[in-house]
Short mmCIF file of C-alpha atoms and ligand atoms in Angstrom, two decimals:
data_model
loop_
_atom_site.label_atom_id
_atom_site.label_comp_id
_atom_site.label_asym_id
_atom_site.label_seq_id
_atom_site.Cartn_x
_atom_site.Cartn_y
_atom_site.Cartn_z
CA MET A 11 14.75 -41.98 21.05
CA ARG A 12 18.44 -42.88 20.84
CA ARG A 13 18.94 -46.41 21.55
CA ASN A 14 21.26 -49.95 20.15
CA ILE A 15 19.24 -51.33 17.82
CA VAL A 16 20.13 -54.72 16.12
CA ALA A 17 17.81 -54.55 12.44
CA GLY A 18 18.20 -57.83 10.43
CA ASN A 19 16.99 -56.92 6.73
CA TRP A 20 16.07 -60.54 5.43
CA LYS A 21 15.38 -58.99 1.29
CA MET A 22 13.90 -61.61 -0.39
CA ASN A 23 14.84 -64.70 1.52
CA LEU A 24 13.80 -67.31 3.57
CA ASN A 25 10.04 -69.46 2.77
CA TYR A 26 7.22 -69.61 5.03
CA SER A 27 8.02 -72.37 7.19
CA GLU A 28 11.54 -71.46 7.43
CA ALA A 29 10.48 -67.17 8.24
CA VAL A 30 7.85 -68.69 11.23
CA ASP A 31 10.68 -70.63 12.93
CA LEU A 32 13.51 -67.81 12.69
CA ILE A 33 10.61 -65.35 14.09
CA ASN A 34 9.70 -68.13 16.72
CA GLU A 35 13.22 -68.68 17.65
CA LEU A 36 13.58 -64.78 18.49
CA ASN A 37 10.90 -64.60 20.23
CA ALA A 38 11.15 -67.08 22.66
CA TYR A 39 15.21 -65.85 23.17
CA ASP A 40 16.20 -63.81 26.36
CA LYS A 41 16.96 -61.05 24.04
CA PRO A 42 19.52 -58.66 26.24
CA LEU A 43 17.71 -55.27 27.97
CA ASN A 44 20.32 -52.74 26.60
CA THR A 45 19.07 -53.69 22.78
CA GLU A 46 16.18 -53.14 20.12
CA LEU A 47 15.91 -56.23 18.46
CA ILE A 48 13.72 -55.40 14.86
CA VAL A 49 12.94 -57.53 11.48
CA ALA A 50 12.06 -56.64 8.42
CA PRO A 51 10.70 -59.73 6.72
CA PRO A 52 9.50 -59.49 3.14
CA SER A 53 6.36 -58.20 3.07
CA LEU A 54 3.97 -61.19 2.16
CA TYR A 55 4.73 -62.36 5.60
CA LEU A 56 4.06 -59.07 8.09
CA GLY A 57 0.93 -59.54 8.47
CA ALA A 58 1.20 -63.34 9.86
CA PHE A 59 4.28 -61.90 12.33
CA LYS A 60 1.95 -58.73 13.27
CA ASP A 61 0.84 -60.12 16.66
CA ALA A 62 4.40 -62.08 17.38
CA GLN A 63 6.02 -57.97 18.27
CA ASN A 64 7.63 -60.18 21.52
CA ASN A 65 11.01 -59.35 21.44
CA LEU A 66 11.15 -57.66 18.05
CA LEU A 67 9.47 -55.06 16.27
CA LEU A 68 8.46 -55.61 12.97
CA SER A 69 10.02 -53.39 9.96
CA ALA A 70 8.63 -53.64 6.23
CA GLN A 71 11.08 -53.59 3.66
CA ASN A 72 9.43 -50.85 1.19
CA VAL A 73 6.96 -49.14 0.87
CA HIS A 74 4.61 -47.00 -2.31
CA THR A 75 4.61 -43.07 -1.94
CA GLU A 76 0.43 -43.57 -2.63
CA LEU A 77 -1.41 -44.82 -0.21
CA ASN A 78 -3.84 -46.55 -2.68
CA GLY A 79 -4.94 -47.01 -6.10
CA ALA A 80 -3.97 -49.02 -9.94
CA PHE A 81 -0.09 -49.32 -8.03
CA THR A 82 -0.39 -53.53 -8.68
CA GLY A 83 2.47 -54.67 -6.59
CA GLU A 84 2.77 -52.07 -4.07
CA ILE A 85 2.55 -51.82 -0.64
CA SER A 86 1.51 -48.02 1.06
CA SER A 87 2.50 -46.54 4.41
CA THR A 88 -1.29 -46.89 5.30
CA MET A 89 -1.85 -50.70 5.13
CA LEU A 90 1.95 -51.20 6.82
CA HIS A 91 -0.28 -48.04 9.60
CA SER A 92 -3.57 -50.78 9.49
CA LEU A 93 -1.35 -53.81 10.90
CA SER A 94 1.08 -51.69 12.92
CA ILE A 95 4.35 -52.02 11.84
CA PRO A 96 6.56 -49.10 13.34
CA TYR A 97 9.31 -49.59 11.27
CA CYS A 98 9.85 -49.43 6.54
CA ILE A 99 13.30 -49.54 4.75
CA VAL A 100 13.81 -46.75 2.55
CA GLY A 101 17.09 -46.03 0.55
CA HIS A 102 18.63 -49.58 0.22
CA SER A 103 21.02 -49.42 -2.34
CA GLU A 104 19.40 -52.08 -3.40
CA ARG A 105 16.17 -50.29 -4.39
CA ARG A 106 18.51 -46.67 -5.74
CA THR A 107 20.87 -49.42 -7.63
CA LEU A 108 18.04 -52.10 -9.04
CA PHE A 109 14.92 -50.35 -8.98
CA HIS A 110 16.37 -46.61 -9.98
CA GLU A 111 15.15 -45.41 -6.87
CA THR A 112 16.15 -41.18 -6.83
CA ASP A 113 16.45 -39.10 -3.19
CA ALA A 114 13.62 -37.48 -4.30
CA LEU A 115 11.54 -40.62 -4.33
CA ILE A 116 13.09 -41.85 -1.42
CA PHE A 117 12.29 -38.64 0.22
CA ASP A 118 8.73 -38.87 -0.78
CA LYS A 119 8.41 -42.23 1.26
CA VAL A 120 9.96 -41.22 4.13
CA LYS A 121 6.75 -38.40 4.60
CA SER A 122 4.36 -40.69 4.22
CA LEU A 123 5.72 -43.24 6.99
CA LEU A 124 6.32 -40.47 9.59
CA SER A 125 2.53 -38.84 8.64
CA HIS A 126 1.52 -42.32 9.19
CA GLU A 127 3.56 -43.38 12.42
CA ILE A 128 5.32 -45.20 10.81
CA SER A 129 9.84 -44.74 11.47
CA PRO A 130 11.60 -45.23 8.51
CA ILE A 131 15.47 -46.87 8.96
CA PHE A 132 16.66 -44.27 5.40
CA CYS A 133 19.57 -46.18 4.03
CA CYS A 134 22.30 -44.00 2.51
CA GLY A 135 25.88 -45.21 1.76
CA GLU A 136 28.50 -44.91 -1.61
CA SER A 137 29.95 -46.70 -3.94
CA LYS A 138 33.07 -48.02 -4.46
CA GLU A 139 34.27 -45.81 -6.61
CA GLU A 140 32.70 -43.08 -4.80
CA ARG A 141 34.52 -43.90 -1.69
CA GLU A 142 38.10 -43.94 -4.21
CA GLN A 143 37.39 -40.51 -5.91
CA GLY A 144 36.74 -38.63 -2.26
CA ASP A 145 33.27 -38.37 -2.74
CA ALA A 146 32.20 -40.66 0.10
CA TYR A 147 30.87 -38.05 2.25
CA LYS A 148 29.81 -35.18 -0.33
CA VAL A 149 27.14 -38.65 -1.71
CA ILE A 150 26.47 -39.38 2.05
CA SER A 151 25.52 -35.10 2.76
CA GLN A 152 24.27 -35.37 -0.31
CA GLN A 153 21.63 -37.99 -0.30
CA LEU A 154 20.77 -36.68 3.55
CA ASN A 155 19.70 -33.42 2.18
CA LEU A 156 16.26 -33.79 1.70
CA LEU A 157 15.79 -34.67 5.18
CA LEU A 158 17.62 -32.61 7.20
CA SER A 159 16.58 -29.45 5.11
CA LYS A 160 13.08 -30.40 4.53
CA LEU A 161 11.72 -32.77 7.88
CA ASP A 162 11.43 -31.12 11.35
CA ALA A 163 12.73 -31.77 14.41
CA GLY A 164 10.34 -34.31 15.47
CA GLN A 165 10.82 -35.95 12.32
CA ILE A 166 13.97 -36.17 12.11
CA GLN A 167 13.85 -37.50 15.09
CA GLN A 168 11.60 -40.37 14.64
CA THR A 169 13.96 -41.66 12.07
CA ILE A 170 16.57 -44.25 12.07
CA ILE A 171 19.64 -43.43 9.70
CA ALA A 172 22.06 -46.61 8.25
CA TYR A 173 24.74 -45.76 6.65
CA GLU A 174 25.51 -48.83 4.54
CA PRO A 175 28.57 -48.21 2.14
CA VAL A 176 27.40 -49.94 -1.06
CA TRP A 177 30.96 -51.87 -1.72
CA ALA A 178 30.26 -53.53 1.68
CA ILE A 179 26.76 -55.01 0.85
CA GLY A 180 26.36 -58.51 0.37
CA THR A 181 30.65 -58.56 0.06
CA GLY A 182 31.75 -59.67 3.01
CA LEU A 183 34.15 -56.33 2.71
CA THR A 184 33.42 -54.02 6.10
CA ALA A 185 34.41 -51.03 6.43
CA SER A 186 36.71 -50.64 9.14
CA PRO A 187 35.02 -49.04 12.87
CA GLU A 188 37.41 -46.31 12.66
CA ASP A 189 36.23 -45.42 9.28
CA ALA A 190 32.73 -45.85 9.86
CA GLN A 191 33.00 -43.59 13.37
CA LEU A 192 33.83 -41.39 10.77
CA MET A 193 31.09 -41.22 8.31
CA HIS A 194 28.71 -41.73 11.48
CA HIS A 195 30.70 -38.45 12.65
CA HIS A 196 30.05 -37.24 9.97
CA ILE A 197 26.09 -37.45 9.84
CA ARG A 198 25.93 -36.86 13.54
CA LYS A 199 27.66 -33.56 12.37
CA GLU A 200 25.38 -32.86 9.47
CA ILE A 201 22.05 -33.20 12.01
CA ALA A 202 23.57 -31.08 14.58
CA GLN A 203 23.81 -28.27 11.56
CA HIS A 204 20.22 -28.54 10.42
CA PHE A 205 19.18 -28.66 13.65
CA ASP A 206 20.98 -28.56 16.93
CA VAL A 207 23.33 -31.31 19.09
CA SER A 208 20.33 -32.43 20.76
CA VAL A 209 19.17 -33.58 18.12
CA SER A 210 21.77 -35.25 16.24
CA GLU A 211 22.59 -36.87 19.65
CA ASN A 212 19.04 -38.13 20.00
CA ILE A 213 18.90 -39.91 16.95
CA SER A 214 20.11 -44.06 16.43
CA LEU A 215 22.77 -43.78 13.61
CA LEU A 216 22.75 -48.23 12.24
CA TYR A 217 26.13 -49.01 10.54
CA GLY A 218 25.27 -51.98 7.46
CA GLY A 219 27.63 -53.98 5.00
CA SER A 220 29.02 -57.61 6.01
CA CYS A 221 28.35 -56.91 9.91
CA LYS A 222 28.99 -59.93 11.39
CA PRO A 223 29.15 -61.97 15.07
CA GLU A 224 32.94 -61.50 14.43
CA ASN A 225 33.04 -57.64 14.38
CA ALA A 226 30.15 -56.10 15.75
CA ALA A 227 31.71 -55.99 19.27
CA ALA A 228 34.06 -53.73 17.33
CA LEU A 229 31.82 -51.36 15.47
CA PHE A 230 29.29 -51.12 18.25
CA SER A 231 31.95 -49.92 20.88
CA LYS A 232 32.34 -46.85 19.11
CA GLN A 233 31.20 -43.30 19.96
CA ASP A 234 28.46 -42.63 17.02
CA ILE A 235 27.18 -45.86 16.10
CA ASP A 236 24.67 -47.79 17.61
CA GLY A 237 23.90 -50.68 16.18
CA GLY A 238 23.70 -52.31 12.96
CA LEU A 239 21.34 -53.25 9.80
CA ILE A 240 21.94 -57.02 9.21
CA GLY A 241 21.12 -58.57 6.14
CA GLY A 242 23.09 -62.22 5.27
CA ALA A 243 23.73 -63.18 8.71
CA SER A 244 20.44 -62.03 10.66
CA LEU A 245 18.88 -65.18 8.50
CA ASP A 246 20.69 -66.97 11.13
CA PHE A 247 19.41 -67.54 14.66
CA SER A 248 22.56 -67.35 16.27
CA SER A 249 24.69 -65.39 13.98
CA PHE A 250 21.87 -62.70 14.77
CA ILE A 251 21.72 -63.09 18.58
CA SER A 252 25.82 -62.89 18.48
CA ILE A 253 25.18 -59.96 16.62
CA ALA A 254 22.50 -58.34 19.55
CA LYS A 255 24.78 -59.20 22.49
CA SER A 256 27.86 -57.56 20.63
CA PHE A 257 27.17 -53.67 23.23
CA SER A 258 29.03 -53.70 26.08
P1 PGA B 302 24.59 -57.69 4.03
O1 PGA B 302 23.67 -56.91 3.97
O2 PGA B 302 25.07 -57.55 6.08
O3 PGA B 302 24.33 -58.94 3.81
O4 PGA B 302 26.24 -56.92 3.74
C1 PGA B 302 22.69 -55.29 4.49
C2 PGA B 302 21.91 -54.62 4.40
O5 PGA B 302 21.88 -54.82 2.96
O6 PGA B 302 20.88 -54.12 4.61
#
């Protein structure tokens, strides 16, 4: 179901007591009613936080494609399911570049999550070079292709899609609200072409990449932008909440 979402991707940040403090602050806060808050802490903390889902819902940052076995250091969809974790980020550009994840591997993760009632937060985004060469739309379509051609309508509607231009992540550079809207519109159009308009209108599309209190309201005011996937600014309570309050 399409809804306003602000999701915090903590990446590999915060020691345990800092993480507990931030979760407690977020849970004590009078959250805006029109916004769903999601937090993706390091997987090590998910078990401890699973009963702290009052104002917020939890997401993992990664998952393995296999369900169990000799995969040292990995976690599976069955493990996330056993803790009732509702979301998992997949396809983040850091996983694509630093850990060489391909579209096919990411799609296997999506399938594994969906078959365990976990909604993927699927990230896509073009590099600076790809944008400069005029290939941004082509790249996003390519990254979305397996999802759109192989998932059914029910599965795609359980998926959240985050457009995160790689050149904007952690750089302080943000896509202009107009450019972000154009890409979100492109994504929604592609979904409508593979399914239909009622399906595409039912999916939350998030923007990510240096989203902060200063630019969130302008981004979220755009028709096809339903919220944000927030990295750096999600580590600070006031910034994260201020972003969560940026829907008009
Ligand atoms: P950023 O990261 O907000 O720090 O740019 C966003 C992300 O990587 O999801």
